[in-house]
XYZ file of C-alpha atoms in Angstrom:
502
model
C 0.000 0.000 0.000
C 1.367 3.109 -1.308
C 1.851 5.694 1.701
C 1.899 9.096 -1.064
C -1.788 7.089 -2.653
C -3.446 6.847 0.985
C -2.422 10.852 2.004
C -3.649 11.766 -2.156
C -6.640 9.838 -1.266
C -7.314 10.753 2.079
C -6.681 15.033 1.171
C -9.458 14.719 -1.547
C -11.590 12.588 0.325
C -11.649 15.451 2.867
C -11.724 18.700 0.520
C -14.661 16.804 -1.395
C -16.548 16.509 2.031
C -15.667 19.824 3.571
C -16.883 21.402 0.375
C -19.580 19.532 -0.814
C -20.921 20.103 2.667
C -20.510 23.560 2.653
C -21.575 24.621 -1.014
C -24.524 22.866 -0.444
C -25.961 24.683 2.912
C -27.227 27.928 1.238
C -30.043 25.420 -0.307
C -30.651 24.008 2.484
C -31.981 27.326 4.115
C -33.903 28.592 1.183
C -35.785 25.532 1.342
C -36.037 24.675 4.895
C -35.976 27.573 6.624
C -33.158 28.939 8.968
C -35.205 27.369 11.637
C -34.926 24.429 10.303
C -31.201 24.744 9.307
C -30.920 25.417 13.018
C -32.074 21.700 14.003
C -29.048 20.702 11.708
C -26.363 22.907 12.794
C -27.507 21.166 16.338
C -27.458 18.184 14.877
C -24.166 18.559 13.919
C -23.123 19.830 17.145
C -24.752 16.988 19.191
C -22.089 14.249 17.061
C -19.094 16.030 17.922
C -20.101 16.249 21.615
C -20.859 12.545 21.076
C -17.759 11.712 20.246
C -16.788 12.424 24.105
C -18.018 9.201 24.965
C -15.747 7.854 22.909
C -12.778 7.323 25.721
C -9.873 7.131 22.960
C -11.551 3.914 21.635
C -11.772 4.877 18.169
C -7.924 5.394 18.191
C -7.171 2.290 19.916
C -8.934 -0.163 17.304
C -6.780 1.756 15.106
C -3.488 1.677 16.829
C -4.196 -2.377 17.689
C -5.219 -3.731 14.393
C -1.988 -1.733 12.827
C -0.152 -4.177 15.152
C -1.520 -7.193 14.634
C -1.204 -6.381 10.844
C 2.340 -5.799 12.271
C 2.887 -9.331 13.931
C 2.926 -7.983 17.319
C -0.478 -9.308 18.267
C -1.954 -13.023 17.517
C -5.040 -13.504 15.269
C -6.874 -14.658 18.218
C -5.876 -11.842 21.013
C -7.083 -9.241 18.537
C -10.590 -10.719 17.916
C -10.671 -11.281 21.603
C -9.985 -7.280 21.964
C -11.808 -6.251 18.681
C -15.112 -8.042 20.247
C -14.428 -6.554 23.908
C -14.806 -2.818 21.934
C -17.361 -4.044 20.244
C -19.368 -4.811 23.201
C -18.491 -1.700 24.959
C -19.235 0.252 21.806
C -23.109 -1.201 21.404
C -23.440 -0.157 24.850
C -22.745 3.051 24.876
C -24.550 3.629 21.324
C -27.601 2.359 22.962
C -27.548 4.111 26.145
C -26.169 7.795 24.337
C -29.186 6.740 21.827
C -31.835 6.366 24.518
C -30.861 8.796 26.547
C -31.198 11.621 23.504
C -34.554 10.051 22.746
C -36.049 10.232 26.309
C -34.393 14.119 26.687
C -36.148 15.236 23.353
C -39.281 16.417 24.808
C -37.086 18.773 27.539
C -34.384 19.532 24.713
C -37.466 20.743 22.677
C -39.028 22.401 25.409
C -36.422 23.987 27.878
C -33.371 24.068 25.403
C -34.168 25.208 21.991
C -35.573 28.472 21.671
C -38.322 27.624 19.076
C -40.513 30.404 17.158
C -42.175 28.616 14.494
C -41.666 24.768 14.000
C -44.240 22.814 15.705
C -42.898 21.560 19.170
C -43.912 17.716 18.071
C -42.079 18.035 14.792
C -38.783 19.271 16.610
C -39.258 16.041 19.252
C -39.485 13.926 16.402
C -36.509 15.113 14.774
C -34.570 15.343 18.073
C -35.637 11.955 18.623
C -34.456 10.520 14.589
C -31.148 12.605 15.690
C -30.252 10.407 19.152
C -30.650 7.240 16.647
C -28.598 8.417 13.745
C -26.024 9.848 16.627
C -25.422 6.443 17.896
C -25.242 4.843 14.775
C -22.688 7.236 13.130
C -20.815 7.169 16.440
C -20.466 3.161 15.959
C -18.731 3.584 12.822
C -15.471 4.725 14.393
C -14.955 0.711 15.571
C -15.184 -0.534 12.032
C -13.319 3.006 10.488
C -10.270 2.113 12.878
C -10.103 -1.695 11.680
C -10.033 0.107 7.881
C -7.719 2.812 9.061
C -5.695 0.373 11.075
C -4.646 -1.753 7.841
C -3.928 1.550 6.069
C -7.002 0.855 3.264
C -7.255 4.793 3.146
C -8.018 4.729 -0.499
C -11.289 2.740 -0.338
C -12.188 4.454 2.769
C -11.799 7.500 1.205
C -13.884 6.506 -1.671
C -16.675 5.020 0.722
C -16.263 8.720 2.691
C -17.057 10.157 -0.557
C -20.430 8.716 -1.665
C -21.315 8.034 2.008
C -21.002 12.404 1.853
C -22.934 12.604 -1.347
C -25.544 10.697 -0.180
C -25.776 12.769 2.867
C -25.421 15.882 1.211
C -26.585 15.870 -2.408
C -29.210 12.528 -2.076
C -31.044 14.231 0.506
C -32.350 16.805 -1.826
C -34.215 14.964 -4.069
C -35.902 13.417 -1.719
C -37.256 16.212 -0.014
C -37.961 17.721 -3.074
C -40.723 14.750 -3.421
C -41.972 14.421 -0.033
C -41.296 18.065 1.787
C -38.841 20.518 3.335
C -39.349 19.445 6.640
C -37.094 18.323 9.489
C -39.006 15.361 9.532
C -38.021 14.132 6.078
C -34.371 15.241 6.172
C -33.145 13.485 9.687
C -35.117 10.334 8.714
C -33.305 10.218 5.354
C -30.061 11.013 7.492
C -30.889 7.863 9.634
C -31.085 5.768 6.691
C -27.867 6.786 5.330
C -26.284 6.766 8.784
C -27.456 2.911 8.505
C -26.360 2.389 5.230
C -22.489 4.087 6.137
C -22.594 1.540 9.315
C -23.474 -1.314 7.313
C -20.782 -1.071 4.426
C -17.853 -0.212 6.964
C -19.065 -3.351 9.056
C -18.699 -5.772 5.711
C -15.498 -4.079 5.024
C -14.357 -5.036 8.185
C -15.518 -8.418 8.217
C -13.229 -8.682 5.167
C -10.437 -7.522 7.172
C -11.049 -9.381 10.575
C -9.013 -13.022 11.016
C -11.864 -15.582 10.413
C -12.935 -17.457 13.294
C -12.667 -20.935 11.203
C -8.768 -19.998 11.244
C -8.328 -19.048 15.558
C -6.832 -21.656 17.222
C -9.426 -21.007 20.141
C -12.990 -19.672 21.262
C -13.210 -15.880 21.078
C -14.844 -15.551 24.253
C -16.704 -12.343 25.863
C -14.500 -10.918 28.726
C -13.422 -7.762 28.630
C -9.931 -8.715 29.718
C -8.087 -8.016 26.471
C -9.512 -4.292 26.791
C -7.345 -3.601 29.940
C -3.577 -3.345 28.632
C -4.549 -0.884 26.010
C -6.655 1.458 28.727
C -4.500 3.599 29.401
C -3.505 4.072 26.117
C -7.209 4.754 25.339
C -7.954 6.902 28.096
C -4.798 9.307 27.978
C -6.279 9.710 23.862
C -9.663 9.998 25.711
C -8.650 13.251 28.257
C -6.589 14.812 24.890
C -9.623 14.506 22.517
C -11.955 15.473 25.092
C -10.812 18.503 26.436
C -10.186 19.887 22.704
C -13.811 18.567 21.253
C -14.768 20.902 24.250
C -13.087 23.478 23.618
C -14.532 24.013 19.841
C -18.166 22.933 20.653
C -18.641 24.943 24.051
C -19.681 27.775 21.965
C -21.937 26.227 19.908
C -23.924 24.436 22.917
C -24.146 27.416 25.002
C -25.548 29.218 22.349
C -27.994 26.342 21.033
C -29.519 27.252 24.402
C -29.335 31.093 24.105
C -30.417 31.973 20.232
C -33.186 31.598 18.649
C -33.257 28.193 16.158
C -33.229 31.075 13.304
C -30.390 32.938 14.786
C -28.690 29.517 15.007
C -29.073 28.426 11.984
C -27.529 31.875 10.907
C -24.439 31.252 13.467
C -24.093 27.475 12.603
C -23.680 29.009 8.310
C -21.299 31.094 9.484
C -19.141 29.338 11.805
C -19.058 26.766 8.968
C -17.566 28.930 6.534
C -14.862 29.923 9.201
C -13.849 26.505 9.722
C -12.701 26.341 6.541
C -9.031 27.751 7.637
C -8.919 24.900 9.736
C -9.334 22.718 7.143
C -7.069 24.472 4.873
C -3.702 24.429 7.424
C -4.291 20.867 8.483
C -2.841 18.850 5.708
C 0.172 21.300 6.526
C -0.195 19.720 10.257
C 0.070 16.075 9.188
C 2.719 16.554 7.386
C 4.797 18.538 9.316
C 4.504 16.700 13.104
C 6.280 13.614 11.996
C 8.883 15.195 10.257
C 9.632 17.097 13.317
C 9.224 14.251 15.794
C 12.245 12.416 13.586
C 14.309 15.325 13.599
C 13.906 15.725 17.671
C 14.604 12.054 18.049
C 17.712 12.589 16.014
C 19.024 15.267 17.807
C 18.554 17.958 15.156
C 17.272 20.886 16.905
C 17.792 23.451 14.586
C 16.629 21.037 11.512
C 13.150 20.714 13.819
C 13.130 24.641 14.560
C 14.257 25.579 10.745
C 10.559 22.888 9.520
C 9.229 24.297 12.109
C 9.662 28.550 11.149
C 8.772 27.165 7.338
C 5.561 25.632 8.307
C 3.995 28.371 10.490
C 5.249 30.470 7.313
C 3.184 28.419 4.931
C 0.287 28.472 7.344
C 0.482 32.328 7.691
C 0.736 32.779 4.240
C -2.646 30.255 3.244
C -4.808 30.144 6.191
C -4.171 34.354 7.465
C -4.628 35.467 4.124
C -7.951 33.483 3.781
C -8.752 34.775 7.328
C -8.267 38.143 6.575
C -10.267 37.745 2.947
C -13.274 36.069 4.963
C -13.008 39.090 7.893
C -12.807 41.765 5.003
C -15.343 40.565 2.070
C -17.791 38.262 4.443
C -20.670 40.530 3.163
C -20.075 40.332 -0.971
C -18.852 36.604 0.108
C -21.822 35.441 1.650
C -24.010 37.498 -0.791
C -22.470 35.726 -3.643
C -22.853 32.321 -2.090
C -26.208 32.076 -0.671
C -27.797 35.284 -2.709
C -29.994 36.039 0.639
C -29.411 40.004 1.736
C -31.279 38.797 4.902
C -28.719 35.838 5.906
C -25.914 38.005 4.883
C -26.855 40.774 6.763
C -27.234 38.114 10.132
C -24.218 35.913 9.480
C -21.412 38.405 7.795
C -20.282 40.030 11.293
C -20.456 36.891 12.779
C -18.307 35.237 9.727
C -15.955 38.320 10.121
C -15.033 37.284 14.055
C -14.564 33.714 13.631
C -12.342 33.965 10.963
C -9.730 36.588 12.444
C -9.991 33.955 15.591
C -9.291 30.794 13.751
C -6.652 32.895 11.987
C -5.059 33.356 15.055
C -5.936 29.797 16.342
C -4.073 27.885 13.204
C -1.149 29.768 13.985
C -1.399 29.032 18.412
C -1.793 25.281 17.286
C 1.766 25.454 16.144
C 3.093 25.376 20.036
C 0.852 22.086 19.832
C 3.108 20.669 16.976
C 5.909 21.256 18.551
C 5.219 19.784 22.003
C 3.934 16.607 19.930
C 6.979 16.725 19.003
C 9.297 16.891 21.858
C 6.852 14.464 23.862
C 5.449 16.864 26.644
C 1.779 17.809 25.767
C 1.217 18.601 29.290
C 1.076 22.395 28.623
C -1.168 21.807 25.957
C -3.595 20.009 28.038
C -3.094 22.855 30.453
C -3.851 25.431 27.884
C -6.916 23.976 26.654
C -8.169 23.695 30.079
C -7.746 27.015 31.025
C -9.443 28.328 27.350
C -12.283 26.414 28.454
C -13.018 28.023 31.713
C -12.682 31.096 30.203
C -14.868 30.545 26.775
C -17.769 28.912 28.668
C -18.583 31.948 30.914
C -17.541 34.229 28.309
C -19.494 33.135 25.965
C -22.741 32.775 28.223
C -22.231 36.944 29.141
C -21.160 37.779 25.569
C -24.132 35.678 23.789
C -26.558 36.531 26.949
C -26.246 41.190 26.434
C -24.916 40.736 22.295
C -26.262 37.862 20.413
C -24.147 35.968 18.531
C -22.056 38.740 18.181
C -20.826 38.820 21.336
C -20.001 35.151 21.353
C -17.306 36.388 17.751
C -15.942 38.594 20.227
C -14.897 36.432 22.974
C -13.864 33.891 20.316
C -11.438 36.670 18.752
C -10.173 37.701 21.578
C -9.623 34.520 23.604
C -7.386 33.777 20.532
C -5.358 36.599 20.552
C -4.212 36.175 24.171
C -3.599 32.512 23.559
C -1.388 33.434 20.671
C 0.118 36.225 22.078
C 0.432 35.102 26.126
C 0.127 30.974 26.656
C 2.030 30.144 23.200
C 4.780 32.800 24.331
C 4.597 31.147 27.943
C 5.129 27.604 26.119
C 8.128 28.803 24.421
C 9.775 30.467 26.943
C 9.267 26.259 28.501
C 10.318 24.042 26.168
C 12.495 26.569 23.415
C 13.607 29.450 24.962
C 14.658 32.496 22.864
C 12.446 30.956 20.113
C 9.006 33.230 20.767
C 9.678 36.671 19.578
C 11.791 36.089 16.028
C 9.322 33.186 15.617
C 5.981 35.744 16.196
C 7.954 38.649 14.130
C 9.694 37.124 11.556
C 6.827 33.949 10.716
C 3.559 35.514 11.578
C 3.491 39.121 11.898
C 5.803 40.704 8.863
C 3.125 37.984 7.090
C -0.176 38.890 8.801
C 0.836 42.380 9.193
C 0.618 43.334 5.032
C -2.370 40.995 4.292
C -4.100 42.461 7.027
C -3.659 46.579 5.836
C -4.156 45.583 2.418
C -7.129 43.935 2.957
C -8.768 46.566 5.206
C -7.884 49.377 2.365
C -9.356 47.551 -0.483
C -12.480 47.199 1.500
C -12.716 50.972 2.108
C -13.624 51.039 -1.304
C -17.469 50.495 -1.317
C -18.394 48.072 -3.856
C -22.549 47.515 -4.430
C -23.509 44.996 -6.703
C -26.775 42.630 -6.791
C -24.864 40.613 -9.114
C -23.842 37.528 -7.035
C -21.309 36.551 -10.426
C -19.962 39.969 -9.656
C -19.961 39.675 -5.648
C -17.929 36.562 -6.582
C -15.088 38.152 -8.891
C -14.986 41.012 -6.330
C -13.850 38.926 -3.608
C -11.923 36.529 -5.556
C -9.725 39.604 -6.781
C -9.382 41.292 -3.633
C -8.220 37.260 -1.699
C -5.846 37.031 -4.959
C -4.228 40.668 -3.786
C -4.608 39.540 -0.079
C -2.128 36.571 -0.990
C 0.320 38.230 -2.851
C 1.015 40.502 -0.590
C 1.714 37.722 1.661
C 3.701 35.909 -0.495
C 5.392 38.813 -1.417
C 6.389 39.550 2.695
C 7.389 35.888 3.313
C 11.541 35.755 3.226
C 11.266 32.461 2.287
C 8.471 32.981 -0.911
C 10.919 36.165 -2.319
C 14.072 33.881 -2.060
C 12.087 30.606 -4.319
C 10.627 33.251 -6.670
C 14.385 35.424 -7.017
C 16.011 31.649 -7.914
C 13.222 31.311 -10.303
C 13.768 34.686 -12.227
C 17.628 34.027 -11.807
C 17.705 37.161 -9.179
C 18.047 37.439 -5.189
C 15.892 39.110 -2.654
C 17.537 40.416 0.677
């Protein structure tokens, strides 16, 4: 298996999703109804917070069949294991399942700040969501036996119509039987059905067969307890960072109106986007430096290290600053609603100057993976969280939405500018301020004037072709004057013309 074929495959499978998912939300509201939308952006919310329950066994099914692939586990150990998880992984689908169902009716009623939708048709749907919640959340045993054997290039072809099935499928089907929330999470259940069912046959396919064990499988949960610790250390890690990005969202699924969530959920969307665009950056780069600090080559892991957050500040702050800018011709040109734009630009405008900031904090991450010692990360994390839960809950409470950008943007900016610098000053000292200067700001710095001039210019279309080419011209300025303030970018393009840039 090709490792360069599984990382092509993997990188499309996840642009395809990301985008087909996002491209396809502005019909979604003009059909539904931002009420509506809100039940999904809920939805949506409720399976990462799901994924809490997960204790790091997702990662362990992953990690163990990769070993007995390896030789360093026998066939019959790791069905012993891989039915232990199994057991424990029904379980707490059921009970998560069961316990979302029997909560609807208080969700619906004491939760969700409903103007319109029926109260009944909201339980229903809350109801459809605690099933189809469960049964995405037992995929993740049968993804890790996939993942574990590294067959990343049917699993990202199975990601890919299991995501146009969700996304695009959906629509004819409502188009026959109704725009309602009733119609689109019962279609979701199916297909949350059919994604368990086809990762379950692939993994029969993978599993040892029991005709070939040399003894009975059993049904202890022994084999679980050498990797728990494993698991649960993964667990506290993935937990205290799912946290950290869905806090917001919960606390205001509580606060807004469905409408005014639905607006949020578009727009939040949209900002996640620079996420998505610095992490194949991310996977590349931690291993490289984890080699390089096992080898003793500091300044090799420091010199991938300056590049990267380079790269990053070049790609994801330039689309930051584009989104912050142009989020009202943007979201005009995608959706064509003056309405939605009007609610979700602001909001668009926050988030993305935070998770500007946020790509580039995550880089103190990177290199503590590195070196070995996430214990500051943890740290960090926990302390964002006591801050972003209250702050949100005041900020949402006196300013909307709004007020939740704000404490986003600026919870960002003092953990770029304060707990990374504290980090540094731990584990690299000297490193912080030529890193922040030199990597970041002489980057950020002309991306971020150049952008805020161009938008002094007013531009009024009702064109959304021309909203489009407006903001795709002002981005395309946005990153050349990044590319053009990046050491690094003026030294490749000098060797290419045959001259040098100081």
């Amino acid at each position: 298996m090709s490792l360069r074929r599984n990382i092509v495959a993997n990188y499309i499978s996840q642009g395809y999703v990301a985008l087909v998912g996002i491209l396809i939300l502005p019909i979604y509201i003009r059909f539904m109804g931002a009420e509506a939308y809100g039940l999904v952006g809920f939805f949506t919310m409720l399976q990462a917070c799901f994924s809490l329950l997960d204790i790091g066994l997702t990662p362990t099914i992953g990690r163990e069949t990769a070993r007995f692939h390896g030789g360093a586990m026998s066939s019959l150990a790791f069905r012993q294991l891989f039915r232990s998880l199994s057991l424990i992984f029904v379980a707490v689908a059921v009970s998560g399942g069961v316990l979302l169902w029997l909560l609807s009716e208080v969700i619906a009623a004491k939760w969700l700040n409903i103007l319109t939708l029926p109260r009944s048709e909201v339980v229903v749907a809350l109801q459809i969501m605690g099933f189809s919640v469960a049964l995405r959340w037992m995929c993740g045993l049968y993804r890790g036996v996939v993942t574990g054997t590294e067959r990343l290039v049917w699993l990202s072809a199975f990601n890919v119509a299991t995501a146009s099935l969700r996304f695009l499928g959906v629509l004819p089907v409502m188009w026959y039987f109704g725009f309602t929330p009733y119609v689109f999470f019962l279609y979701q259940l199916l297909i949350a059905l059919f994604e368990l069912l086809g990762l379950w046959m692939k993994s029969m396919t993978i599993l040892p067969a029991k005709a070939s064990l040399p003894g009975p499988i059993g049904w202890s949960f022994q084999p679980v307890r050498p990797v728990l610790k494993f698991a649960l250390t993964v667990a506290f890690t993935s937990a205290v960072s799912v946290a950290v990005t869905q806090a917001d969202k919960l606390v205001l699924s509580g606060i807004l109106s469905l409408a005014a969530y639905g607006h949020f959920t578009l727009a939040v969307l949209v900002a996640g986007g620079i996420m998505i665009i610095s992490g194949p950056v991310s996977s590349a780069i931690m291993p490289r430096m984890t080699k390089l600090h096992a080898q003793g080559d500091q300044q090799g892991m420091l010199n991938v290290y300056r590049t990267a957050t380079q790269l990053v500040s070049i790609v994801a702050g330039s689309c930051a600053v584009t989104l912050a800018f142009f989020s009202t011709p943007l979201l005009y040109a995608w959706t064509g609603d003056r309405v939605l734009t009007a609610e979700a630009a602001p909001i668009l405008s926050l988030y993305a100057l935070g998770n500007g900031f946020l790509v580039i904090a995550a880089f103190a991450y990177y290199l503590q993976y590195a070196m070995g010692n996430l214990r500051y990360h943890l740290a960090g994390n926990l302390v964002m969280l006591a801050l972003l839960v209250p702050g949100v809950v005041i900020g949402a409470t006196y300013y909307g939405p709004i007020g939740a950008g704000y404490v986003w943007l600026s919870l960002n900016i003092i953990l770029l500018l304060f707990w990374v610098a504290y980090v540094h000053g731990k584990i690299m000292p000297g490193v912080h301020i030529g890193w922040l200067v030199n990597s970041v700001f002489v980057i950020y710095a002309p991306a971020f004037i150049v952008a805020f001039v161009m938008s002094r210019f007013e531009f009024v279309s009702d064109s959304r072709v021309s909203n489009f080419i407006y903001v795709f011209g002002c981005g395309s300025v946005t990153l050349a004057s990044s590319l053009l303030a990046s050491k690094n970018c003026r030294l490749w393009l000098g060797g290419k013309l045959g001259w040098v840039s100081k």
